[in-house]
Amino acid sequence: MTVTIDRAGDIAFVTVDNPPVNALSQAIRQALWDAAEALDRDASIRAVILLCAGRTFIAGADVSEFGKPPQPPHLPDVVARIEAAQKPWIAAIHGAALGGGFELAMGCRFRLALDTASVGLPEVTLGIIPGASGTTRTPRLAGVEAAVDLVTTGKPVKAPKALTLGLIDAVVTGDLREAARAFAAQALSLPLPPPVSARPIATKDSAWWDEQRKAIAKRAKGEVAPLHALDCLRAATDLPFAEAMAKERATFLALRASDQAAALRHIFFAERAAPRPASLKDVPPLPLTRAAVIGGGTMGAGIVAALREAGLPVTLIERDAEALSRGLSTLSGIFDAAVARGKLTPEQAQARIAGVTGSTDYATLADTDLVIEAVFEDLAVKRAVFAELGRHCRADALLATNTSYLDPRRIAEGLPNPARFIGLHFFSPAHVMKLLEIVPTPETAPETLATGFALARLLGKIPVQAGICEGFIGNRILKRYRAEAEALLRQGTPIAAVDAAMRAHGFAMGPFEAQDLGGLDIAFLQREGARAAGQHVPETLGDLLVRAGRKGQKTGGGWYDYTPGNRSPQPSAATAALLAPHVTAGEALSPEAIATRLTGAMAAEGRAILAEGVALRPADIDLVKVHGYGYPRWRGGPMFGSGVR
Ligand code: 3HC
Ligand code: NAI
């Protein structure tokens, strides 16, 4: 870690070098303070340029310090010190100026940024609010509306947009240091603008604030930081600067010590640790330049889209010409939807589809590095596919199955060179969902496993290694969760009360409405398959509904009734009648008690999974539930929530 000062004529350059992201540790804050003191004393200097070494400008406070007591100098004081410097400071931004990094930039008299840079205040994503004037200086630069948007969503903006909003003063290209020097020379020839804290701030009427509050509360689903951020922004418009700063600081410190912030930090660090497990540090992955997907159904098409997004050319194999054309049109549908939502230009969509070769002939896979199988969930069908792959693919090509419930060891039986076989369990829709369960068999080679993780990095997914068991980590816990939810119904808790309790807990949906959306038949067929194979699988309440033709929204009813064109669940007399013989009236449970029962069941299954070695770390289970199953991020996942760290 260093903060160095060098000089070019009457301009000083203060360079922060604290890899990997120039986070503002205590030592950096102190060094910046000392630099401001030294440069104020240096009569030869007329302006100071603040810039960073490495891949980014300062990405914020050092999050790893948040679990400990704050150490001086505190960041708001450093920002104020720089703003009060006798020579103007100019922030020269590349990469990202985030959180405390952008707050420091706002303490400078000017901000300029490379056109590729971005700026933002992502604190709410860590369960806190900006703690060094993000809520007080931002509205003075960009106006209250833009500030509310930036601070309460935490979403960064690109430099050109930041310029339009007034967050920065110039966008530059090429050599940032030279551009900043030229900017400084020009700025010194003109009268200086007032420091940001002294600039005027327009207020809004209470109706506007009330409207914001309602919209944010709806979006936040129990997360408290965005609402506190809004309160501080309002205070910034109502109170003198110093008083608003005091409120911001007090709120920041209180939230920093909160359970929600601890949970969000846990997920933040778990997400960053997941793609590079220490155990694979010295294992080089195999090169990935050409991929293939077998089966162009729901999952296959999504996986192709994800591979294309990462730039890999893909061959899609289907069982016949008709199924192939269906698969390719599903794929076009994905790209068309992305164009309609403004995520892709028509040209980009065209290029994505042009990179896909459809075929029914396995001989086209002779030069493929990676094949992902996503055909029907049927052992014989999958084995037949892998027999073809064994015949036609290179001996070192990685062969993966996307099975949800089958035993990957049985799928791989008979495969020549099973060391390159692995399970890669994507989640639906595969081009959207971030989670990837990686399931090695006992024969999977370390290079194959490392390549699975490399693929996840390439696709921007969050990989979690899972051991072999029914449902791996995610679906196994889901099964236990659903069973516990059914147990509540059997004890007399109304269906709608269970769903409402889980929504109140922070889930987007409760367990029963989620099943109606996805279809009850998938899990039913899986249970029936197990029964047919001689396993003892007790009858579930869901089985009763499916047998009565109630498979969810697609049949007009499942746990609830639905009217055509309306997806909102209505209590169902038919369901009540079907379940009545299995329900005994019990004591009414509070929403909290319901949520405790269900999250407790998930955690109990998680503990079993850990004990069996199916998951390697509690944090992996948390990532699976947060990224694959809608577990509220701000609760940190079932394991974190139950104290298993
Ligand atoms: N503090 C401590 N460590 C951090 C960090 C931070 N603010 N930001 C990133 N890191 C670490 C990561 O844990 C990771 O460590 P590892 O290599 O040991 O796993 C390493 O830096 C690289 O991080 P990424 O993998 O995320 O790197 P990318 O290049 O993909 O992304 C980034 C760079 C966009 C800067 C991204 O790291 C990021 O978004 N960081 C968080 C930014 C943030 O939330 N800032 C606000 C902090 S709170 C604050 O500033 C409070 C203030 O208002 C007082
Ligand atoms: P799907 O029924 O939508 O698609 C399967 C596709 O495979 C069909 O297009 C079919 O024509 C094709 N196919 C069948 N036999 C083939 C063969 N011999 N050769 C080439 N293509 C063949 O099924 P879905 O939902 O896409 O599931 C595929 C796999 O992914 C299954 O193993 C499933 O368990 C798994 N999975 C499904 C998830 C989901 O949410 N649907 C989530 C995660 C995994």
XYZ file of C-alpha atoms and ligand atoms in Angstrom:
743
model
C 0.000 0.000 0.000
C 1.383 3.396 -0.913
C 0.209 6.937 -1.460
C 2.891 8.767 -3.403
C 3.284 12.397 -4.412
C 5.105 13.504 -7.511
C 5.219 16.887 -9.164
C 5.137 18.299 -12.708
C 5.733 22.038 -12.481
C 3.071 23.547 -10.209
C 0.822 20.474 -10.341
C 1.128 17.653 -7.799
C -0.044 14.105 -8.481
C -1.210 12.057 -5.514
C -1.324 8.388 -6.530
C -3.091 5.777 -4.422
C -1.752 2.260 -4.936
C -3.534 -0.281 -2.771
C -4.259 -3.436 -4.790
C -6.582 -4.956 -5.752
C -9.167 -2.135 -5.781
C -7.530 0.765 -3.866
C -9.945 0.365 -0.954
C -9.728 3.130 1.655
C -8.091 1.310 4.536
C -7.090 3.256 7.653
C -3.533 3.559 6.319
C -4.734 5.043 3.010
C -7.004 7.533 4.810
C -4.098 8.621 6.980
C -1.762 8.916 3.991
C -4.300 11.041 2.090
C -4.690 13.279 5.110
C -0.929 13.659 5.364
C -0.699 14.412 1.620
C -3.287 17.199 1.976
C -1.283 18.686 4.865
C 2.033 18.449 3.007
C 0.689 19.918 -0.226
C -1.017 22.805 1.581
C 2.403 23.689 2.979
C 4.113 23.441 -0.432
C 4.050 26.932 -1.958
C 5.248 25.675 -5.356
C 2.030 23.696 -5.921
C -1.155 25.282 -7.351
C -3.341 22.198 -7.963
C -3.425 18.547 -6.921
C -4.532 15.619 -9.066
C -5.771 12.529 -7.238
C -5.430 9.362 -9.248
C -4.969 5.648 -8.729
C -2.643 2.893 -9.858
C -3.937 -0.485 -11.001
C -7.248 -1.515 -12.447
C -9.506 1.057 -10.843
C -9.930 4.320 -8.968
C -10.783 3.908 -5.271
C -13.617 1.317 -5.099
C -14.774 2.434 -1.643
C -14.169 1.969 2.026
C -12.341 -1.227 2.948
C -15.263 -3.554 3.589
C -13.069 -5.937 5.559
C -12.712 -3.227 8.249
C -16.484 -3.042 8.779
C -16.610 -5.796 11.360
C -14.211 -3.788 13.582
C -14.457 -0.458 15.427
C -13.842 2.551 13.112
C -10.304 3.971 13.306
C -9.371 7.625 12.693
C -8.961 9.524 10.531
C -12.586 8.864 9.591
C -13.473 9.158 5.949
C -15.891 12.124 6.245
C -13.048 14.068 7.872
C -10.613 13.127 5.097
C -13.151 14.218 2.460
C -13.695 17.492 4.316
C -9.924 17.972 4.656
C -9.428 17.608 0.898
C -12.343 19.934 0.183
C -10.810 22.504 2.539
C -7.339 22.218 0.956
C -5.810 25.503 -0.075
C -5.200 24.282 -3.629
C -7.962 22.684 -5.691
C -7.879 18.880 -5.830
C -8.984 17.175 -9.053
C -10.081 13.540 -9.072
C -8.957 11.674 -12.191
C -11.068 8.523 -12.410
C -10.483 5.280 -14.277
C -12.241 1.968 -13.647
C -14.801 2.679 -10.947
C -15.117 5.376 -8.280
C -17.479 3.714 -5.858
C -18.802 4.469 -2.389
C -16.120 6.185 -0.334
C -14.069 6.488 -3.518
C -16.702 8.618 -5.156
C -17.288 10.517 -1.906
C -13.603 11.385 -1.889
C -13.942 12.532 -5.508
C -16.850 14.753 -4.445
C -14.576 16.354 -1.858
C -12.324 17.393 -4.761
C -13.072 20.659 -6.532
C -13.307 18.864 -9.921
C -13.864 15.338 -11.187
C -12.904 14.009 -14.561
C -13.179 10.449 -15.786
C -12.154 8.223 -18.648
C -15.084 7.468 -20.940
C -14.919 3.813 -19.834
C -15.120 4.635 -16.120
C -18.170 4.486 -13.874
C -19.138 6.155 -10.626
C -21.665 5.215 -7.994
C -22.709 4.738 -4.404
C -23.324 0.990 -3.933
C -23.455 1.152 -0.113
C -27.068 -0.043 0.158
C -26.012 -3.315 -1.444
C -23.885 -3.819 1.672
C -26.720 -2.935 4.040
C -25.338 0.511 4.841
C -25.702 4.014 3.460
C -22.938 6.266 2.161
C -21.057 7.342 5.256
C -18.852 10.146 3.977
C -21.249 12.632 2.391
C -22.811 10.551 -0.373
C -26.255 11.636 0.787
C -25.313 15.280 1.271
C -22.926 16.097 -1.588
C -24.571 13.990 -4.341
C -27.844 15.982 -4.388
C -25.800 19.187 -4.512
C -24.086 17.951 -7.679
C -26.814 16.050 -9.485
C -30.079 17.248 -7.957
C -32.323 15.398 -5.541
C -34.036 13.080 -8.025
C -30.822 11.681 -9.486
C -29.297 11.420 -6.001
C -32.267 9.413 -4.706
C -31.948 7.076 -7.641
C -28.180 6.600 -7.242
C -28.103 6.213 -3.489
C -31.210 4.084 -2.924
C -30.576 1.625 -5.777
C -26.778 1.528 -5.418
C -26.468 1.199 -9.198
C -23.388 2.882 -10.694
C -23.549 5.001 -13.854
C -21.105 5.200 -16.761
C -18.989 8.335 -17.198
C -21.035 9.863 -20.062
C -24.242 9.596 -17.998
C -22.412 10.891 -14.910
C -21.412 13.936 -16.944
C -25.013 14.577 -18.000
C -26.128 14.276 -14.384
C -23.472 16.741 -13.213
C -21.656 14.164 -11.075
C -18.436 14.768 -12.990
C -17.078 17.761 -14.896
C -15.426 16.146 -17.899
C -15.108 12.865 -19.763
C -11.733 12.228 -21.355
C -10.079 9.551 -23.473
C -6.483 8.410 -23.848
C -3.829 9.233 -21.244
C -5.698 10.099 -18.033
C -2.720 11.673 -16.260
C -2.010 13.962 -19.197
C -5.704 14.806 -19.660
C -5.928 15.674 -15.952
C -2.835 17.862 -16.164
C -4.296 19.784 -19.142
C -7.630 20.080 -17.296
C -5.850 21.460 -14.214
C -3.947 24.072 -16.251
C -7.195 25.241 -17.822
C -9.105 25.226 -14.499
C -6.436 27.359 -12.842
C -6.958 30.059 -15.469
C -10.613 30.491 -14.405
C -12.351 31.390 -11.127
C -12.856 28.256 -9.012
C -16.378 26.899 -8.465
C -17.485 26.712 -4.816
C -16.725 23.500 -2.912
C -19.540 20.983 -3.342
C -20.701 21.287 0.286
C -21.298 25.011 -0.257
C -23.444 24.571 -3.360
C -27.195 25.132 -3.199
C -29.640 22.242 -2.891
C -33.253 22.307 -4.064
C -35.865 20.615 -1.944
C -38.991 18.648 -2.843
C -42.463 18.701 -1.325
C -43.545 16.054 1.158
C -45.857 14.366 -1.339
C -42.814 13.627 -3.519
C -40.868 12.172 -0.595
C -43.857 10.047 0.431
C -44.118 8.671 -3.076
C -40.410 7.767 -3.091
C -40.775 6.083 0.268
C -43.615 3.908 -0.919
C -41.816 2.887 -4.103
C -38.560 2.121 -2.280
C -40.262 0.155 0.518
C -41.962 -2.014 -2.107
C -38.703 -2.655 -3.918
C -36.639 -3.227 -0.764
C -38.775 -6.145 0.537
C -37.596 -5.799 4.103
C -34.143 -4.386 3.415
C -33.792 -1.288 5.580
C -30.766 0.569 4.167
C -32.512 2.111 1.108
C -35.155 3.700 3.336
C -32.549 5.078 5.730
C -30.678 6.442 2.719
C -33.844 8.204 1.618
C -34.280 9.734 5.090
C -30.737 11.071 4.967
C -31.227 12.524 1.487
C -34.333 14.265 2.743
C -32.409 15.587 5.732
C -29.771 16.891 3.318
C -32.415 19.064 1.671
C -33.995 20.184 4.970
C -30.995 20.749 7.241
C -27.772 22.754 7.098
C -24.868 20.722 5.648
C -23.162 19.981 8.987
C -26.367 18.756 10.623
C -27.219 16.565 7.637
C -23.681 15.130 7.803
C -24.144 14.296 11.471
C -27.364 12.447 10.702
C -25.732 10.588 7.818
C -22.787 9.531 10.012
C -24.978 8.332 12.865
C -27.152 6.342 10.463
C -24.092 4.894 8.712
C -22.524 3.750 11.987
C -25.753 2.200 13.228
C -26.291 0.301 9.983
C -22.637 -0.753 9.771
C -23.183 -2.690 13.005
C -26.535 -4.168 11.917
C -27.401 -7.807 11.180
C -28.468 -6.925 7.649
C -25.089 -5.352 6.880
C -23.253 -8.358 8.330
C -25.387 -10.674 6.165
C -24.776 -8.655 3.008
C -21.028 -8.510 3.670
C -21.057 -12.270 4.134
C -22.644 -12.710 0.684
C -20.319 -10.069 -0.838
C -17.197 -11.944 0.223
C -18.689 -15.397 -0.483
C -19.490 -14.329 -4.052
C -15.946 -13.171 -4.586
C -14.380 -16.280 -3.063
C -16.604 -18.732 -5.004
C -15.116 -18.516 -8.521
C -11.548 -19.298 -7.372
C -11.470 -22.079 -4.758
C -8.125 -22.331 -2.988
C -8.014 -26.083 -3.602
C -7.754 -25.472 -7.377
C -5.184 -22.680 -7.143
C -2.461 -24.722 -8.815
C -4.661 -26.614 -11.276
C -4.700 -25.052 -14.744
C -8.054 -25.262 -16.545
C -8.284 -26.630 -20.078
C -8.763 -24.128 -22.915
C -12.371 -23.382 -23.876
C -12.833 -22.072 -27.388
C -15.666 -24.144 -28.924
C -18.703 -25.442 -27.113
C -21.667 -27.668 -27.894
C -25.022 -28.216 -26.229
C -27.086 -31.373 -26.677
C -30.830 -30.718 -26.482
C -32.347 -27.339 -27.338
C -35.259 -27.332 -24.897
C -35.812 -24.893 -22.023
C -32.400 -25.444 -20.484
C -30.381 -26.187 -23.610
C -31.477 -23.006 -25.381
C -30.709 -20.935 -22.274
C -27.269 -22.532 -21.934
C -26.500 -21.807 -25.590
C -27.519 -18.172 -25.020
C -25.212 -17.951 -21.992
C -22.285 -19.454 -23.940
C -22.883 -17.041 -26.824
C -22.946 -14.108 -24.431
C -19.455 -15.164 -23.356
C -18.418 -15.165 -27.017
C -18.022 -18.927 -27.562
C -19.143 -20.400 -30.880
C -21.685 -23.132 -30.119
C -23.017 -26.205 -31.906
C -26.531 -27.206 -30.888
C -27.394 -30.867 -31.409
C -30.995 -32.087 -31.400
C -32.506 -35.495 -31.970
C -34.125 -34.634 -35.327
C -34.610 -31.756 -37.763
C -37.961 -30.760 -36.311
C -36.678 -30.581 -32.726
C -33.625 -28.691 -33.980
C -35.712 -26.061 -35.668
C -37.806 -25.742 -32.467
C -34.621 -25.340 -30.423
C -33.215 -22.691 -32.743
C -36.460 -20.768 -32.641
C -36.518 -20.916 -28.800
C -33.024 -19.478 -28.957
C -34.041 -16.704 -31.367
C -36.884 -15.954 -28.960
C -34.352 -15.368 -26.167
C -32.339 -12.937 -28.310
C -35.483 -11.187 -29.621
C -36.652 -10.641 -26.047
C -33.241 -9.149 -25.212
C -33.607 -6.761 -28.169
C -37.132 -5.826 -27.070
C -35.826 -4.998 -23.587
C -32.976 -2.928 -25.033
C -30.322 -5.331 -23.714
C -29.027 -6.173 -27.212
C -29.052 -4.267 -30.503
C -30.598 -6.135 -33.463
C -27.055 -6.455 -34.885
C -25.737 -7.994 -31.669
C -28.662 -10.432 -31.608
C -27.887 -11.330 -35.209
C -24.251 -11.966 -34.334
C -25.272 -14.122 -31.372
C -27.460 -16.356 -33.506
C -24.901 -16.437 -36.323
C -22.432 -18.027 -33.896
C -24.710 -21.060 -33.414
C -24.478 -24.076 -35.701
C -27.462 -26.408 -35.536
C -26.963 -30.095 -36.300
C -28.305 -33.592 -35.715
C -24.930 -35.158 -36.422
C -22.486 -35.854 -33.576
C -19.623 -36.022 -36.081
C -19.686 -32.185 -36.089
C -18.357 -32.269 -32.501
C -14.928 -33.676 -33.382
C -13.179 -30.430 -32.465
C -15.311 -29.252 -29.545
C -13.677 -28.457 -26.172
C -16.806 -28.612 -24.040
C -20.162 -30.363 -24.447
C -23.104 -29.741 -22.120
C -25.909 -32.269 -22.272
C -29.435 -30.970 -21.537
C -31.740 -33.670 -22.936
C -34.734 -35.276 -21.199
C -34.236 -36.249 -17.567
C -34.020 -39.951 -18.423
C -31.038 -42.132 -17.674
C -31.267 -44.232 -20.852
C -31.618 -41.160 -23.088
C -28.687 -39.453 -21.410
C -26.498 -42.567 -21.572
C -27.198 -42.920 -25.287
C -26.105 -39.298 -25.759
C -22.845 -39.845 -23.846
C -22.150 -42.998 -25.849
C -22.276 -40.845 -28.995
C -20.105 -38.192 -27.370
C -17.570 -40.851 -26.339
C -17.365 -41.969 -29.955
C -17.145 -38.562 -31.615
C -15.485 -36.068 -29.249
C -11.773 -35.610 -28.630
C -10.525 -37.658 -25.683
C -9.745 -34.463 -23.759
C -13.068 -32.711 -24.483
C -14.938 -31.882 -21.289
C -18.312 -33.644 -21.180
C -20.942 -32.294 -18.800
C -24.476 -33.200 -17.800
C -27.095 -30.716 -16.677
C -29.100 -33.371 -14.854
C -31.175 -32.181 -11.915
C -31.731 -35.429 -10.065
C -30.027 -38.360 -11.797
C -26.796 -39.757 -10.402
C -23.976 -38.409 -12.615
C -21.928 -41.550 -11.895
C -24.582 -43.654 -13.609
C -24.777 -41.289 -16.572
C -20.999 -41.552 -17.024
C -20.881 -45.370 -16.852
C -19.129 -46.800 -19.904
C -17.702 -43.462 -21.000
C -14.133 -43.684 -22.297
C -11.973 -41.395 -20.156
C -14.535 -40.576 -17.410
C -11.958 -38.213 -15.859
C -13.261 -35.454 -18.181
C -16.901 -35.954 -17.133
C -18.665 -33.589 -14.709
C -22.093 -32.315 -13.695
C -22.811 -28.666 -14.512
C -26.215 -27.864 -13.055
C -27.595 -24.630 -14.480
C -30.753 -22.935 -13.220
C -33.695 -21.796 -15.294
C -33.573 -19.493 -17.223
C -29.946 -20.513 -17.758
C -28.896 -17.288 -19.476
C -30.208 -15.233 -16.546
C -29.667 -17.192 -13.340
C -26.213 -16.695 -11.831
C -25.907 -19.967 -9.971
C -24.004 -22.970 -11.336
C -23.707 -26.121 -9.233
C -20.564 -28.004 -10.219
C -20.804 -31.717 -9.472
C -17.665 -33.813 -9.858
C -17.839 -37.616 -9.739
C -15.134 -39.591 -7.904
C -13.446 -40.036 -11.294
C -13.519 -36.389 -12.381
C -9.948 -35.111 -12.865
C -8.856 -31.929 -11.037
C -8.317 -30.236 -14.462
C -11.920 -31.019 -15.378
C -13.145 -29.510 -12.119
C -10.910 -26.459 -12.618
C -12.329 -26.093 -16.135
C -15.863 -26.126 -14.711
C -14.917 -23.189 -12.488
C -13.172 -21.462 -15.417
C -16.369 -21.831 -17.440
C -18.357 -20.247 -14.603
C -15.976 -17.273 -14.603
C -16.284 -16.976 -18.373
C -20.084 -17.012 -18.137
C -20.161 -14.614 -15.168
C -21.837 -17.309 -13.023
C -21.400 -18.032 -9.335
C -20.064 -21.564 -9.079
C -20.638 -23.808 -6.085
C -19.205 -27.290 -5.843
C -21.765 -29.912 -4.827
C -21.418 -33.571 -3.996
C -23.615 -36.293 -5.406
C -26.957 -36.828 -3.683
C -30.543 -36.491 -4.784
C -31.053 -32.858 -5.821
C -27.459 -31.852 -5.029
C -27.467 -28.840 -2.669
C -30.237 -26.604 -3.981
C -33.030 -28.979 -4.923
C -32.392 -31.156 -1.886
C -32.989 -28.198 0.437
C -35.953 -27.117 -1.697
C -37.527 -30.527 -1.177
C -37.149 -30.256 2.600
C -38.525 -26.701 2.516
C -41.589 -27.815 0.584
C -42.116 -30.792 2.854
C -42.024 -28.516 5.894
C -44.448 -26.119 4.203
C -46.828 -29.039 3.588
C -46.406 -30.082 7.228
C -47.653 -26.621 8.208
C -50.746 -27.111 6.018
C -51.427 -30.472 7.600
C -51.373 -28.730 10.969
C -54.027 -26.273 9.835
C -51.996 -23.282 8.641
C -53.713 -21.754 5.593
C -51.815 -21.908 2.281
C -51.995 -18.129 1.865
C -50.653 -17.578 5.396
C -47.533 -19.613 4.603
C -46.901 -17.726 1.368
C -47.527 -14.339 2.991
C -45.150 -15.168 5.836
C -42.335 -16.033 3.448
C -42.927 -12.894 1.413
C -42.814 -10.893 4.619
C -39.526 -12.653 5.384
C -38.116 -11.241 2.137
C -38.755 -13.947 -0.447
C -40.223 -12.751 -3.747
C -42.775 -15.578 -3.493
C -43.992 -18.093 -0.982
C -43.481 -21.844 -1.558
C -46.981 -22.591 -2.834
C -47.385 -19.710 -5.272
C -43.867 -20.485 -6.572
C -44.903 -24.100 -7.262
C -48.010 -22.906 -9.084
C -45.824 -20.739 -11.277
C -43.240 -23.442 -12.084
C -45.726 -26.330 -12.310
C -46.344 -29.046 -9.721
C -45.937 -31.831 -12.253
C -42.119 -31.700 -12.512
C -41.508 -32.742 -8.908
C -44.505 -35.100 -9.096
C -43.038 -36.957 -12.078
C -39.729 -37.204 -10.310
C -41.430 -38.744 -7.251
C -43.409 -41.101 -9.475
C -40.190 -42.161 -11.185
C -38.646 -42.976 -7.823
C -41.777 -44.911 -6.795
C -41.697 -46.864 -10.053
C -38.064 -47.705 -9.293
C -39.203 -49.258 -6.019
C -38.236 -46.449 -3.663
C -40.486 -45.564 -0.753
C -41.676 -42.016 -1.444
C -44.625 -41.019 0.775
C -47.620 -39.382 -0.903
C -47.418 -35.586 -0.696
C -50.250 -33.071 -0.729
C -48.835 -31.860 -4.045
C -49.372 -35.382 -5.450
C -53.069 -35.144 -4.541
C -53.382 -31.912 -6.505
C -51.567 -33.214 -9.595
C -53.638 -36.384 -9.594
C -56.719 -34.136 -9.592
C -55.339 -32.293 -12.637
C -54.206 -29.237 -10.652
C -50.664 -28.661 -11.941
C -50.465 -24.937 -11.277
C -51.056 -21.812 -13.338
C -50.780 -23.701 -16.615
C -53.900 -25.756 -15.786
C -55.791 -22.809 -14.308
C -55.184 -23.996 -10.764
C -52.810 -25.685 -8.368
C -52.588 -24.683 -4.728
C -54.634 -21.643 -5.772
C -57.161 -20.880 -8.510
C -56.351 -18.559 -11.407
C -58.686 -16.838 -13.807
C -57.554 -16.629 -17.441
C -55.105 -13.776 -18.022
C -54.698 -13.145 -14.305
C -51.697 -14.542 -12.471
C -52.741 -13.432 -9.018
C -53.508 -16.433 -6.809
C -57.051 -16.824 -5.442
C -57.909 -19.167 -2.571
C -59.296 -22.390 -3.988
C -62.335 -24.241 -2.632
C -61.374 -27.238 -4.786
C -57.920 -27.425 -3.213
C -59.381 -26.983 0.254
C -61.728 -29.913 -0.386
C -58.894 -32.120 -1.643
C -56.705 -31.346 1.350
C -59.436 -31.370 4.031
C -59.080 -35.064 4.964
C -55.364 -34.487 5.619
C -55.642 -31.328 7.705
C -56.067 -31.236 11.453
C -56.953 -27.893 12.973
C -54.004 -26.594 14.970
C -52.942 -23.497 16.740
C -52.553 -20.442 14.448
C -48.920 -19.518 13.897
C -47.576 -15.994 13.573
C -45.838 -15.076 10.290
C -42.528 -15.025 12.185
C -43.134 -18.506 13.574
C -43.930 -19.813 10.076
C -40.757 -18.273 8.628
C -38.689 -19.636 11.512
C -40.052 -23.153 10.911
C -39.328 -23.053 7.185
C -35.910 -21.406 7.284
C -35.041 -23.692 10.208
C -35.883 -26.716 8.052
C -33.628 -25.396 5.298
C -30.795 -24.857 7.749
C -31.249 -28.343 9.218
C -30.982 -29.879 5.746
C -27.968 -27.639 5.118
C -26.274 -29.004 8.244
C -26.881 -32.564 7.039
C -25.461 -31.630 3.638
C -22.341 -30.239 5.303
C -21.951 -33.272 7.533
C -22.085 -35.518 4.451
C -19.576 -33.366 2.569
C -22.119 -32.589 -0.170
C -21.362 -28.897 0.397
C -17.828 -27.840 1.292
C -18.671 -24.651 3.203
C -21.766 -23.119 4.855
C -21.294 -20.029 2.652
C -21.680 -22.226 -0.456
C -25.134 -23.283 0.729
C -26.020 -19.644 1.330
C -24.907 -18.728 -2.199
C -27.012 -21.539 -3.665
C -30.150 -20.434 -1.851
C -29.631 -16.714 -2.505
C -28.745 -17.073 -6.186
C -30.884 -20.038 -7.195
C -33.938 -19.964 -4.938
C -34.747 -16.362 -4.055
C -33.555 -16.495 -0.442
C -33.379 -12.850 0.688
C -29.809 -11.699 0.197
C -30.008 -9.393 3.199
C -30.615 -12.365 5.472
C -27.346 -13.918 4.312
C -28.805 -17.344 3.465
C -30.134 -20.154 5.692
C -26.771 -21.114 7.194
C -25.692 -17.568 8.042
C -29.209 -16.899 9.383
C -28.971 -19.895 11.726
C -25.502 -18.985 12.954
C -23.582 -21.651 10.981
C -20.592 -19.821 9.508
N -13.175 -3.477 0.346
C -12.373 -4.547 0.511
N -12.122 -5.447 -0.455
C -12.716 -5.243 -1.642
C -13.565 -4.152 -1.884
C -13.784 -3.235 -0.829
N -14.542 -2.163 -0.979
N -13.999 -4.219 -3.157
C -13.448 -5.323 -3.697
N -12.667 -5.936 -2.779
C -11.843 -7.129 -2.976
C -12.679 -8.372 -3.267
O -13.081 -9.001 -2.087
C -11.705 -9.199 -4.083
O -10.823 -9.793 -3.171
P -10.169 -11.227 -3.478
O -9.410 -11.047 -4.747
O -9.349 -11.484 -2.276
O -11.329 -12.166 -3.623
C -10.919 -8.162 -4.870
O -11.093 -6.939 -4.165
C -11.386 -7.971 -6.287
O -12.790 -7.730 -6.285
P -13.706 -8.188 -7.501
O -13.507 -9.629 -7.788
O -15.074 -7.710 -7.199
O -13.028 -7.330 -8.696
P -13.658 -6.797 -10.041
O -12.533 -6.255 -10.831
O -14.577 -7.814 -10.638
O -14.593 -5.570 -9.608
C -15.138 -3.592 -8.357
C -14.037 -4.420 -9.088
C -16.175 -3.121 -9.365
C -14.480 -2.427 -7.704
C -15.827 -4.518 -7.319
O -14.816 -5.107 -6.521
C -16.787 -3.832 -6.395
O -17.898 -3.520 -6.801
N -16.380 -3.646 -5.130
C -17.239 -3.128 -4.099
C -17.418 -1.665 -4.179
C -18.252 -1.183 -3.022
O -19.232 -1.765 -2.628
N -17.850 -0.025 -2.493
C -18.536 0.599 -1.403
C -17.895 0.187 -0.129
S -18.749 0.837 1.262
C -18.212 2.437 1.401
O -17.455 2.893 0.596
C -18.709 3.185 2.585
C -18.436 4.641 2.502
O -19.588 5.324 2.091
C -17.985 5.207 3.825
P -36.908 -29.965 -22.264
O -37.876 -31.102 -22.389
O -37.396 -28.582 -22.371
O -35.759 -30.154 -23.351
C -35.123 -31.353 -23.618
C -34.645 -31.284 -25.064
O -33.802 -32.387 -25.312
C -35.766 -31.359 -26.087
O -35.652 -30.256 -26.967
C -35.523 -32.662 -26.786
O -35.882 -32.626 -28.173
C -34.053 -32.840 -26.617
N -33.624 -34.236 -26.711
C -34.204 -35.305 -26.156
N -33.514 -36.413 -26.470
C -32.460 -36.021 -27.221
C -31.383 -36.701 -27.837
N -31.260 -38.017 -27.739
N -30.497 -35.984 -28.545
C -30.623 -34.656 -28.654
N -31.624 -33.967 -28.087
C -32.516 -34.641 -27.375
O -36.150 -30.214 -20.890
P -35.380 -29.147 -19.982
O -36.303 -28.581 -18.989
O -34.596 -28.273 -20.879
O -34.400 -30.103 -19.184
C -33.248 -30.654 -19.775
C -32.339 -31.177 -18.673
O -31.999 -30.111 -17.803
C -32.959 -32.242 -17.793
O -31.959 -33.142 -17.405
C -33.443 -31.455 -16.585
O -33.524 -32.235 -15.416
C -32.341 -30.441 -16.466
N -32.695 -29.206 -15.753
C -33.905 -28.611 -15.957
C -34.219 -27.435 -15.297
C -35.524 -26.743 -15.541
O -35.860 -25.843 -14.748
N -36.252 -27.074 -16.587
C -33.276 -26.800 -14.358
C -31.994 -27.460 -14.303
C -31.741 -28.629 -14.961
